[in-house]
Amino acid sequence: MYKITKSEQLSKNEYDFWIEAPRIAKKAKPGQFVMLRINEMGERIPLTIADTDDSSGKIRLVFQVIGKTTAELGKLTIGDTILDLTGPLGMPTEIKNYGTVMIVGGGVGIAAVFPIIKGLKKAGNRVITILGAKTAELVILQEECRQYSDELIITTDDGTKGMKGLVTDAMEQVIANETINSSWAIGPSMMMKFCTMTAAKYELPLYVSLNPIMIDGTGMCGGCRVTIDGSIKFACVDGPEFKGTEVNWDEFISRMKQYKTEEETCLVDYQKVQVINRG
Ligand SMILES: Cc1cc2nc3c(=O)[nH]c(=O)nc-3n(C[C@H](O)[C@H](O)[C@H](O)COP(=O)(O)OP(=O)(O)OC[C@H]3O[C@@H](n4cnc5c(N)ncnc54)[C@H](O)[C@@H]3O)c2cc1C
Ligand code: FES
């Protein structure tokens, strides 16, 4: 059992948890994730390790409520426990001194870029961070990201914070003014696809973190299959980080929609049970 020691609601649908998991906290590296199962009746879901505190043996998970399991998770609070937490899983980000790096985080993907920003800053890079969201209240972990960034640019679709526009507009500005040696973009699939296209125009290497549906997280079920440079890879063990230009985006985006009907039915059924239990 893994105890939640800190819980904060970041926005209407986003939560920030610190959880006691000493062995994971000791080993986790930027880019890695955990698979968690709330209780015996639950499915396993992957969540990025957004931060660790090795001295207190805790890990940080930041998540968005989008379906049944994340809705159940969002109902937990300090003192509650999670049944299974497996990790750290996945290949870590290659942290080294590249020179100047550009890191782009979109929506809840900001939670996944934060440990990469921190790792790259500690490795001596000049870090330029772009955070984008639909609206001001969805720009999460802003102060944490600022602490490890030499420059921080915020974009919102509606202009309620920072620059009005998309993260790719900010990328264009940065690329016009700086020599960037490597870059990362993590967020919704469509954002990562367009960030890849923007970076490719300038022959700038850009890495993305793919978030396909995962079942076991250990390379055995094949659920997270993605096509990278024409070969089949499993995002859980070969990734989740890949070079953006090598990802077959059309296939990836179409596979993400594969269980949409079942997921919607599951959430509606869960919400009905919640209403019955309340009333
Ligand atoms: C390696 C990895 C790391 C991740 N890290 C985080 C994280 O740090 N924070 C976070 O909020 N989420 C993260 N995700 C996504 C998270 O796993 C899903 O949001 C979660 O599994 C959804 O479960 P659910 O039962 O609540 O929703 P479901 O009922 O499974 O899905 C509901 C809706 O969400 C969409 N969806 C389902 N799975 C995903 C997915 N993997 N990515 C995007 N949309 C999805 C579906 O199309 C559907 O419309 C990560 C995914 C991966 C693979
Ligand atoms: S989640 Fe099963 S192989 Fe990756």
Tab-separated table of N, CA, C and O in Angstrom, residues 45-164:
chain	number	residue	atom	x	y	z
A	45	ILE	N	-3.077	2.154	-14.654
A	45	ILE	CA	-2.839	3.287	-15.565
A	45	ILE	C	-1.409	3.819	-15.374
A	45	ILE	O	-0.867	3.771	-14.272
A	46	PRO	N	-0.813	4.319	-16.465
A	46	PRO	CA	0.525	4.917	-16.348
A	46	PRO	C	0.447	6.394	-15.984
A	46	PRO	O	-0.397	7.117	-16.505
A	47	LEU	N	1.328	6.844	-15.105
A	47	LEU	CA	1.471	8.271	-14.812
A	47	LEU	C	2.955	8.598	-14.679
A	47	LEU	O	3.713	7.831	-14.064
A	48	THR	N	3.350	9.713	-15.241
A	48	THR	CA	4.754	10.139	-15.188
A	48	THR	C	5.163	10.494	-13.762
A	48	THR	O	4.370	11.070	-13.014
A	49	ILE	N	6.398	10.176	-13.410
A	49	ILE	CA	6.927	10.596	-12.106
A	49	ILE	C	7.356	12.056	-12.275
A	49	ILE	O	8.368	12.347	-12.909
A	50	ALA	N	6.538	12.969	-11.735
A	50	ALA	CA	6.757	14.400	-11.987
A	50	ALA	C	7.894	14.958	-11.138
A	50	ALA	O	8.483	15.974	-11.492
A	51	ASP	N	8.191	14.293	-10.015
A	51	ASP	CA	9.283	14.751	-9.149
A	51	ASP	C	9.531	13.657	-8.114
A	51	ASP	O	8.678	12.765	-7.932
A	52	THR	N	10.682	13.720	-7.458
A	52	THR	CA	10.970	12.755	-6.381
A	52	THR	C	11.634	13.500	-5.236
A	52	THR	O	12.257	14.537	-5.440
A	53	ASP	N	11.472	12.951	-4.035
A	53	ASP	CA	12.217	13.452	-2.887
A	53	ASP	C	12.811	12.222	-2.221
A	53	ASP	O	12.140	11.529	-1.455
A	54	ASP	N	14.058	11.940	-2.579
A	54	ASP	CA	14.708	10.719	-2.100
A	54	ASP	C	14.858	10.744	-0.576
A	54	ASP	O	14.743	9.712	0.094
A	55	SER	N	15.080	11.951	0.005
A	55	SER	CA	15.325	12.022	1.455
A	55	SER	C	14.074	11.612	2.237
A	55	SER	O	14.169	10.939	3.268
A	56	SER	N	12.893	11.979	1.743
A	56	SER	CA	11.675	11.581	2.474
A	56	SER	C	11.025	10.351	1.835
A	56	SER	O	10.009	9.860	2.315
A	57	GLY	N	11.585	9.850	0.720
A	57	GLY	CA	11.064	8.644	0.074
A	57	GLY	C	9.719	8.848	-0.606
A	57	GLY	O	8.864	7.957	-0.603
A	58	LYS	N	9.540	10.022	-1.212
A	58	LYS	CA	8.229	10.310	-1.837
A	58	LYS	C	8.369	10.611	-3.327
A	58	LYS	O	9.404	11.104	-3.769
A	59	ILE	N	7.289	10.309	-4.055
A	59	ILE	CA	7.239	10.672	-5.476
A	59	ILE	C	6.020	11.554	-5.718
A	59	ILE	O	5.033	11.492	-4.961
A	60	ARG	N	6.107	12.342	-6.776
A	60	ARG	CA	5.025	13.273	-7.094
A	60	ARG	C	4.333	12.830	-8.376
A	60	ARG	O	5.005	12.525	-9.373
A	61	LEU	N	3.007	12.784	-8.344
A	61	LEU	CA	2.223	12.462	-9.547
A	61	LEU	C	1.251	13.606	-9.789
A	61	LEU	O	0.584	14.054	-8.849
A	62	VAL	N	1.191	14.081	-11.012
A	62	VAL	CA	0.253	15.156	-11.366
A	62	VAL	C	-0.615	14.604	-12.478
A	62	VAL	O	-0.085	14.104	-13.478
A	63	PHE	N	-1.930	14.644	-12.299
A	63	PHE	CA	-2.771	13.994	-13.312
A	63	PHE	C	-4.029	14.792	-13.578
A	63	PHE	O	-4.487	15.584	-12.759
A	64	GLN	N	-4.575	14.485	-14.747
A	64	GLN	CA	-5.809	15.129	-15.194
A	64	GLN	C	-6.925	14.091	-15.157
A	64	GLN	O	-6.714	12.961	-15.613
A	65	VAL	N	-8.062	14.483	-14.644
A	65	VAL	CA	-9.209	13.572	-14.634
A	65	VAL	C	-9.830	13.570	-16.022
A	65	VAL	O	-10.309	14.594	-16.501
A	66	ILE	N	-9.768	12.373	-16.698
A	66	ILE	CA	-10.391	12.304	-18.031
A	66	ILE	C	-11.317	11.107	-18.172
A	66	ILE	O	-12.187	11.092	-19.012
A	67	GLY	N	-11.120	10.084	-17.365
A	67	GLY	CA	-11.959	8.883	-17.475
A	67	GLY	C	-12.190	8.295	-16.093
A	67	GLY	O	-11.925	8.945	-15.080
A	68	LYS	N	-12.648	7.024	-16.050
A	68	LYS	CA	-13.062	6.429	-14.769
A	68	LYS	C	-11.926	6.366	-13.745
A	68	LYS	O	-12.082	6.787	-12.606
A	69	THR	N	-10.766	5.843	-14.159
A	69	THR	CA	-9.714	5.621	-13.167
A	69	THR	C	-9.156	6.929	-12.632
A	69	THR	O	-8.946	7.074	-11.415
A	70	THR	N	-8.939	7.902	-13.527
A	70	THR	CA	-8.415	9.184	-13.034
A	70	THR	C	-9.493	9.904	-12.202
A	70	THR	O	-9.156	10.625	-11.261
A	71	ALA	N	-10.782	9.669	-12.499
A	71	ALA	CA	-11.852	10.270	-11.680
A	71	ALA	C	-11.815	9.662	-10.268
A	71	ALA	O	-11.928	10.371	-9.265
A	72	GLU	N	-11.607	8.335	-10.204
A	72	GLU	CA	-11.522	7.664	-8.891
A	72	GLU	C	-10.309	8.165	-8.114
A	72	GLU	O	-10.386	8.399	-6.912
A	73	LEU	N	-9.203	8.327	-8.833
A	73	LEU	CA	-7.957	8.775	-8.202
A	73	LEU	C	-8.138	10.183	-7.624
A	73	LEU	O	-7.686	10.470	-6.515
A	74	GLY	N	-8.821	11.032	-8.387
A	74	GLY	CA	-9.044	12.417	-7.956
A	74	GLY	C	-9.875	12.519	-6.691
A	74	GLY	O	-9.882	13.552	-6.024
A	75	LYS	N	-10.577	11.445	-6.346
A	75	LYS	CA	-11.414	11.463	-5.132
A	75	LYS	C	-10.586	11.116	-3.892
A	75	LYS	O	-11.063	11.259	-2.762
A	76	LEU	N	-9.354	10.601	-4.092
A	76	LEU	CA	-8.521	10.237	-2.940
A	76	LEU	C	-7.874	11.495	-2.353
A	76	LEU	O	-7.718	12.502	-3.030
A	77	THR	N	-7.493	11.381	-1.083
A	77	THR	CA	-6.872	12.526	-0.430
A	77	THR	C	-5.808	12.075	0.568
A	77	THR	O	-5.513	10.872	0.652
A	78	ILE	N	-5.244	13.026	1.315
A	78	ILE	CA	-4.152	12.725	2.255
A	78	ILE	C	-4.564	11.594	3.201
A	78	ILE	O	-5.661	11.606	3.750
A	79	GLY	N	-3.676	10.602	3.346
A	79	GLY	CA	-3.948	9.475	4.249
A	79	GLY	C	-4.529	8.274	3.511
A	79	GLY	O	-4.428	7.144	3.984
A	80	ASP	N	-5.135	8.502	2.343
A	80	ASP	CA	-5.648	7.372	1.543
A	80	ASP	C	-4.467	6.622	0.923
A	80	ASP	O	-3.368	7.173	0.795
A	81	THR	N	-4.739	5.376	0.524
A	81	THR	CA	-3.648	4.588	-0.053
A	81	THR	C	-4.008	4.084	-1.453
A	81	THR	O	-5.172	3.967	-1.806
A	82	ILE	N	-2.934	3.766	-2.194
A	82	ILE	CA	-3.062	3.188	-3.536
A	82	ILE	C	-2.530	1.765	-3.420
A	82	ILE	O	-1.472	1.544	-2.814
A	83	LEU	N	-3.241	0.808	-3.999
A	83	LEU	CA	-2.868	-0.605	-3.804
A	83	LEU	C	-1.518	-0.963	-4.446
A	83	LEU	O	-0.640	-1.509	-3.781
A	84	ASP	N	-1.380	-0.693	-5.742
A	84	ASP	CA	-0.134	-1.059	-6.443
A	84	ASP	C	0.500	0.156	-7.094
A	84	ASP	O	-0.208	0.953	-7.713
A	85	LEU	N	1.804	0.219	-7.000
A	85	LEU	CA	2.562	1.273	-7.681
A	85	LEU	C	3.832	0.593	-8.183
A	85	LEU	O	4.664	0.173	-7.388
A	86	THR	N	3.931	0.423	-9.498
A	86	THR	CA	5.093	-0.272	-10.058
A	86	THR	C	5.967	0.723	-10.813
A	86	THR	O	5.481	1.473	-11.647
A	87	GLY	N	7.266	0.707	-10.527
A	87	GLY	CA	8.147	1.610	-11.251
A	87	GLY	C	9.502	1.686	-10.582
A	87	GLY	O	9.739	0.985	-9.607
A	88	PRO	N	10.409	2.512	-11.063
A	88	PRO	CA	10.219	3.349	-12.233
A	88	PRO	C	10.283	2.536	-13.521
A	88	PRO	O	11.105	1.637	-13.643
A	89	LEU	N	9.402	2.862	-14.474
A	89	LEU	CA	9.332	2.144	-15.749
A	89	LEU	C	9.733	3.077	-16.893
A	89	LEU	O	9.665	4.293	-16.769
A	90	GLY	N	10.097	2.468	-18.002
A	90	GLY	CA	10.437	3.233	-19.213
A	90	GLY	C	11.896	3.648	-19.235
A	90	GLY	O	12.598	3.608	-18.223
A	91	MET	N	12.351	4.013	-20.435
A	91	MET	CA	13.736	4.462	-20.613
A	91	MET	C	13.851	5.915	-20.156
A	91	MET	O	13.047	6.753	-20.567
A	92	PRO	N	14.844	6.217	-19.332
A	92	PRO	CA	14.991	7.615	-18.912
A	92	PRO	C	15.408	8.526	-20.071
A	92	PRO	O	15.977	8.060	-21.056
A	93	THR	N	15.140	9.807	-19.912
A	93	THR	CA	15.609	10.827	-20.861
A	93	THR	C	17.140	10.853	-20.839
A	93	THR	O	17.737	10.673	-19.767
A	94	GLU	N	17.758	11.069	-21.993
A	94	GLU	CA	19.226	11.159	-22.006
A	94	GLU	C	19.631	12.558	-21.510
A	94	GLU	O	19.555	13.544	-22.244
A	95	ILE	N	19.989	12.597	-20.232
A	95	ILE	CA	20.364	13.882	-19.619
A	95	ILE	C	21.874	14.072	-19.762
A	95	ILE	O	22.648	13.244	-19.292
A	96	LYS	N	22.262	15.147	-20.457
A	96	LYS	CA	23.678	15.495	-20.563
A	96	LYS	C	23.775	16.984	-20.925
A	96	LYS	O	22.730	17.622	-21.119
A	97	ASN	N	24.982	17.496	-21.030
A	97	ASN	CA	25.110	18.901	-21.393
A	97	ASN	C	25.110	19.037	-22.920
A	97	ASN	O	26.085	18.706	-23.577
A	98	TYR	N	23.959	19.507	-23.458
A	98	TYR	CA	23.814	19.679	-24.908
A	98	TYR	C	24.245	21.094	-25.317
A	98	TYR	O	24.543	21.343	-26.463
A	99	GLY	N	24.153	22.042	-24.362
A	99	GLY	CA	24.401	23.457	-24.656
A	99	GLY	C	23.136	24.214	-24.318
A	99	GLY	O	22.790	24.372	-23.145
A	100	THR	N	22.382	24.604	-25.360
A	100	THR	CA	21.091	25.272	-25.124
A	100	THR	C	19.971	24.329	-25.552
A	100	THR	O	20.008	23.771	-26.657
A	101	VAL	N	19.005	24.148	-24.666
A	101	VAL	CA	17.897	23.235	-24.979
A	101	VAL	C	16.571	23.981	-24.879
A	101	VAL	O	16.446	24.950	-24.124
A	102	MET	N	15.601	23.491	-25.658
A	102	MET	CA	14.253	24.085	-25.620
A	102	MET	C	13.276	22.984	-25.199
A	102	MET	O	13.255	21.908	-25.797
A	103	ILE	N	12.489	23.273	-24.170
A	103	ILE	CA	11.554	22.262	-23.654
A	103	ILE	C	10.139	22.824	-23.737
A	103	ILE	O	9.881	23.912	-23.218
A	104	VAL	N	9.255	22.076	-24.364
A	104	VAL	CA	7.885	22.550	-24.557
A	104	VAL	C	6.923	21.621	-23.817
A	104	VAL	O	6.941	20.404	-24.023
A	105	GLY	N	6.093	22.188	-22.960
A	105	GLY	CA	5.097	21.378	-22.233
A	105	GLY	C	3.714	21.916	-22.524
A	105	GLY	O	3.484	23.129	-22.481
A	106	GLY	N	2.772	21.012	-22.807
A	106	GLY	CA	1.403	21.448	-23.092
A	106	GLY	C	0.418	20.788	-22.155
A	106	GLY	O	0.450	19.571	-21.962
A	107	GLY	N	-0.445	21.581	-21.515
A	107	GLY	CA	-1.480	21.028	-20.625
A	107	GLY	C	-0.852	20.210	-19.515
A	107	GLY	O	0.141	20.611	-18.907
A	108	VAL	N	-1.410	19.008	-19.272
A	108	VAL	CA	-0.893	18.167	-18.187
A	108	VAL	C	0.494	17.612	-18.542
A	108	VAL	O	1.232	17.135	-17.667
A	109	GLY	N	0.891	17.731	-19.805
A	109	GLY	CA	2.241	17.352	-20.250
A	109	GLY	C	3.314	18.183	-19.553
A	109	GLY	O	4.484	17.793	-19.501
A	110	ILE	N	2.921	19.315	-18.953
A	110	ILE	CA	3.877	20.146	-18.200
A	110	ILE	C	4.452	19.319	-17.037
A	110	ILE	O	5.621	19.443	-16.692
A	111	ALA	N	3.618	18.445	-16.458
A	111	ALA	CA	4.087	17.593	-15.347
A	111	ALA	C	5.204	16.669	-15.827
A	111	ALA	O	6.123	16.342	-15.071
A	112	ALA	N	5.141	16.241	-17.075
A	112	ALA	CA	6.147	15.315	-17.611
A	112	ALA	C	7.418	16.053	-18.035
A	112	ALA	O	8.504	15.464	-18.007
A	113	VAL	N	7.294	17.335	-18.424
A	113	VAL	CA	8.522	18.042	-18.811
A	113	VAL	C	9.281	18.557	-17.586
A	113	VAL	O	10.494	18.747	-17.647
A	114	PHE	N	8.586	18.745	-16.462
A	114	PHE	CA	9.255	19.331	-15.295
A	114	PHE	C	10.520	18.556	-14.873
A	114	PHE	O	11.597	19.158	-14.741
A	115	PRO	N	10.465	17.216	-14.695
A	115	PRO	CA	11.704	16.529	-14.292
A	115	PRO	C	12.803	16.603	-15.353
A	115	PRO	O	13.991	16.574	-15.034
A	116	ILE	N	12.415	16.742	-16.620
A	116	ILE	CA	13.404	16.844	-17.706
A	116	ILE	C	14.088	18.226	-17.641
A	116	ILE	O	15.312	18.338	-17.743
A	117	ILE	N	13.268	19.267	-17.409
A	117	ILE	CA	13.812	20.625	-17.255
A	117	ILE	C	14.828	20.629	-16.102
A	117	ILE	O	15.952	21.118	-16.232
A	118	LYS	N	14.395	20.038	-14.975
A	118	LYS	CA	15.238	20.025	-13.767
A	118	LYS	C	16.547	19.273	-14.038
A	118	LYS	O	17.636	19.756	-13.721
A	119	GLY	N	16.434	18.111	-14.683
A	119	GLY	CA	17.603	17.280	-14.976
A	119	GLY	C	18.561	17.986	-15.924
A	119	GLY	O	19.781	18.005	-15.708
A	120	LEU	N	18.017	18.605	-16.980
A	120	LEU	CA	18.869	19.264	-17.975
A	120	LEU	C	19.537	20.512	-17.396
A	120	LEU	O	20.681	20.812	-17.707
A	121	LYS	N	18.827	21.217	-16.512
A	121	LYS	CA	19.429	22.407	-15.870
A	121	LYS	C	20.579	21.961	-14.974
A	121	LYS	O	21.667	22.544	-15.002
A	122	LYS	N	20.340	20.890	-14.187
A	122	LYS	CA	21.384	20.410	-13.278
A	122	LYS	C	22.603	19.906	-14.061
A	122	LYS	O	23.710	19.913	-13.550
A	123	ALA	N	22.383	19.470	-15.310
A	123	ALA	CA	23.493	18.976	-16.140
A	123	ALA	C	24.227	20.132	-16.830
A	123	ALA	O	25.118	19.903	-17.647
A	124	GLY	N	23.829	21.378	-16.544
A	124	GLY	CA	24.581	22.540	-17.027
A	124	GLY	C	24.051	23.167	-18.308
A	124	GLY	O	24.720	24.029	-18.886
A	125	ASN	N	22.893	22.760	-18.776
A	125	ASN	CA	22.342	23.342	-20.012
A	125	ASN	C	21.750	24.725	-19.764
A	125	ASN	O	21.313	25.039	-18.644
A	126	ARG	N	21.697	25.521	-20.827
A	126	ARG	CA	20.876	26.741	-20.802
A	126	ARG	C	19.489	26.264	-21.238
A	126	ARG	O	19.335	25.702	-22.330
A	127	VAL	N	18.510	26.456	-20.349
A	127	VAL	CA	17.183	25.864	-20.590
A	127	VAL	C	16.163	26.944	-20.941
A	127	VAL	O	15.923	27.868	-20.160
A	128	ILE	N	15.570	26.789	-22.123
A	128	ILE	CA	14.482	27.696	-22.529
A	128	ILE	C	13.201	26.876	-22.509
A	128	ILE	O	13.088	25.862	-23.199
A	129	THR	N	12.265	27.302	-21.668
A	129	THR	CA	11.033	26.521	-21.481
A	129	THR	C	9.835	27.265	-22.060
A	129	THR	O	9.692	28.472	-21.861
A	130	ILE	N	9.002	26.506	-22.746
A	130	ILE	CA	7.735	27.059	-23.253
A	130	ILE	C	6.613	26.233	-22.635
A	130	ILE	O	6.595	25.000	-22.774
A	131	LEU	N	5.710	26.891	-21.918
A	131	LEU	CA	4.561	26.170	-21.350
A	131	LEU	C	3.301	26.693	-22.026
A	131	LEU	O	3.093	27.913	-22.097
A	132	GLY	N	2.468	25.777	-22.480
A	132	GLY	CA	1.250	26.207	-23.163
A	132	GLY	C	0.023	25.508	-22.602
A	132	GLY	O	0.093	24.364	-22.154
A	133	ALA	N	-1.084	26.239	-22.599
A	133	ALA	CA	-2.349	25.636	-22.149
A	133	ALA	C	-3.497	26.406	-22.802
A	133	ALA	O	-3.273	27.477	-23.381
A	134	LYS	N	-4.708	25.829	-22.663
A	134	LYS	CA	-5.865	26.491	-23.285
A	134	LYS	C	-6.108	27.847	-22.638
A	134	LYS	O	-6.370	28.823	-23.287
A	135	THR	N	-6.024	27.856	-21.282
A	135	THR	CA	-6.347	29.073	-20.547
A	135	THR	C	-5.446	29.178	-19.307
A	135	THR	O	-4.805	28.188	-18.927
A	136	ALA	N	-5.397	30.382	-18.697
A	136	ALA	CA	-4.448	30.657	-17.609
A	136	ALA	C	-4.460	29.604	-16.491
A	136	ALA	O	-3.412	29.172	-16.041
A	137	GLU	N	-5.652	29.193	-16.051
A	137	GLU	CA	-5.707	28.292	-14.881
A	137	GLU	C	-5.125	26.901	-15.176
A	137	GLU	O	-4.841	26.137	-14.260
A	138	LEU	N	-4.903	26.583	-16.451
A	138	LEU	CA	-4.358	25.263	-16.797
A	138	LEU	C	-2.839	25.263	-16.969
A	138	LEU	O	-2.247	24.239	-17.298
A	139	VAL	N	-2.208	26.416	-16.724
A	139	VAL	CA	-0.735	26.466	-16.772
A	139	VAL	C	-0.230	26.013	-15.393
A	139	VAL	O	-0.203	26.790	-14.442
A	140	ILE	N	0.118	24.732	-15.294
A	140	ILE	CA	0.496	24.159	-13.995
A	140	ILE	C	2.020	24.193	-13.783
A	140	ILE	O	2.776	24.326	-14.748
A	141	LEU	N	2.439	24.050	-12.543
A	141	LEU	CA	3.856	23.942	-12.145
A	141	LEU	C	4.727	25.071	-12.697
A	141	LEU	O	5.917	24.872	-12.956
A	142	GLN	N	4.099	26.247	-12.862
A	142	GLN	CA	4.809	27.371	-13.462
A	142	GLN	C	6.045	27.777	-12.645
A	142	GLN	O	7.116	27.968	-13.216
A	143	GLU	N	5.885	27.899	-11.328
A	143	GLU	CA	7.011	28.375	-10.504
A	143	GLU	C	8.129	27.341	-10.446
A	143	GLU	O	9.306	27.684	-10.497
A	144	GLU	N	7.770	26.053	-10.363
A	144	GLU	CA	8.780	24.986	-10.351
A	144	GLU	C	9.587	25.019	-11.654
A	144	GLU	O	10.803	24.912	-11.659
A	145	CYS	N	8.881	25.157	-12.789
A	145	CYS	CA	9.570	25.165	-14.089
A	145	CYS	C	10.451	26.404	-14.200
A	145	CYS	O	11.579	26.332	-14.690
A	146	ARG	N	9.954	27.549	-13.693
A	146	ARG	CA	10.720	28.801	-13.768
A	146	ARG	C	12.047	28.680	-13.002
A	146	ARG	O	13.085	29.142	-13.451
A	147	GLN	N	11.968	27.980	-11.855
A	147	GLN	CA	13.151	27.835	-10.995
A	147	GLN	C	14.333	27.185	-11.730
A	147	GLN	O	15.482	27.486	-11.458
A	148	TYR	N	14.040	26.285	-12.677
A	148	TYR	CA	15.110	25.563	-13.381
A	148	TYR	C	15.270	26.015	-14.843
A	148	TYR	O	15.917	25.335	-15.629
A	149	SER	N	14.607	27.137	-15.200
A	149	SER	CA	14.689	27.598	-16.593
A	149	SER	C	15.425	28.929	-16.666
A	149	SER	O	15.238	29.786	-15.800
A	150	ASP	N	16.240	29.103	-17.714
A	150	ASP	CA	16.892	30.396	-17.914
A	150	ASP	C	15.909	31.377	-18.519
A	150	ASP	O	16.013	32.577	-18.329
A	151	GLU	N	14.970	30.830	-19.282
A	151	GLU	CA	13.930	31.670	-19.886
A	151	GLU	C	12.638	30.871	-19.872
A	151	GLU	O	12.654	29.668	-20.161
A	152	LEU	N	11.549	31.523	-19.521
A	152	LEU	CA	10.254	30.825	-19.478
A	152	LEU	C	9.231	31.617	-20.282
A	152	LEU	O	9.009	32.796	-20.020
A	153	ILE	N	8.645	30.968	-21.269
A	153	ILE	CA	7.627	31.631	-22.094
A	153	ILE	C	6.313	30.888	-21.875
A	153	ILE	O	6.280	29.651	-21.913
A	154	ILE	N	5.259	31.649	-21.648
A	154	ILE	CA	3.944	31.017	-21.465
A	154	ILE	C	3.042	31.417	-22.622
A	154	ILE	O	3.033	32.591	-23.028
A	155	THR	N	2.318	30.440	-23.151
A	155	THR	CA	1.335	30.764	-24.188
A	155	THR	C	-0.021	30.213	-23.752
A	155	THR	O	-0.080	29.149	-23.128
A	156	THR	N	-1.072	30.957	-24.037
A	156	THR	CA	-2.427	30.422	-23.809
A	156	THR	C	-3.237	30.637	-25.088
A	156	THR	O	-3.057	31.656	-25.773
A	157	ASP	N	-4.117	29.672	-25.356
A	157	ASP	CA	-4.924	29.764	-26.585
A	157	ASP	C	-5.784	31.034	-26.566
A	157	ASP	O	-5.990	31.661	-27.597
A	158	ASP	N	-6.313	31.389	-25.343
A	158	ASP	CA	-7.238	32.529	-25.269
A	158	ASP	C	-6.550	33.833	-24.834
A	158	ASP	O	-7.221	34.843	-24.622
A	159	GLY	N	-5.239	33.782	-24.627
A	159	GLY	CA	-4.504	35.002	-24.264
A	159	GLY	C	-4.692	35.431	-22.816
A	159	GLY	O	-4.309	36.542	-22.443
A	160	THR	N	-5.249	34.561	-21.951
A	160	THR	CA	-5.465	34.961	-20.555
A	160	THR	C	-4.165	34.968	-19.756
A	160	THR	O	-4.128	35.497	-18.651
A	161	LYS	N	-3.119	34.365	-20.273
A	161	LYS	CA	-1.804	34.440	-19.629
A	161	LYS	C	-0.724	34.385	-20.707
A	161	LYS	O	-0.847	33.620	-21.664
A	162	GLY	N	0.321	35.186	-20.534
A	162	GLY	CA	1.454	35.160	-21.465
A	162	GLY	C	1.043	35.561	-22.872
A	162	GLY	O	0.159	36.390	-23.082
A	163	MET	N	1.673	34.885	-23.824
A	163	MET	CA	1.457	35.216	-25.233
A	163	MET	C	0.186	34.506	-25.736
A	163	MET	O	-0.022	33.343	-25.417
A	164	LYS	N	-0.653	35.197	-26.488
A	164	LYS	CA	-1.850	34.540	-27.048
A	164	LYS	C	-1.403	33.736	-28.273
A	164	LYS	O	-0.775	34.276	-29.179
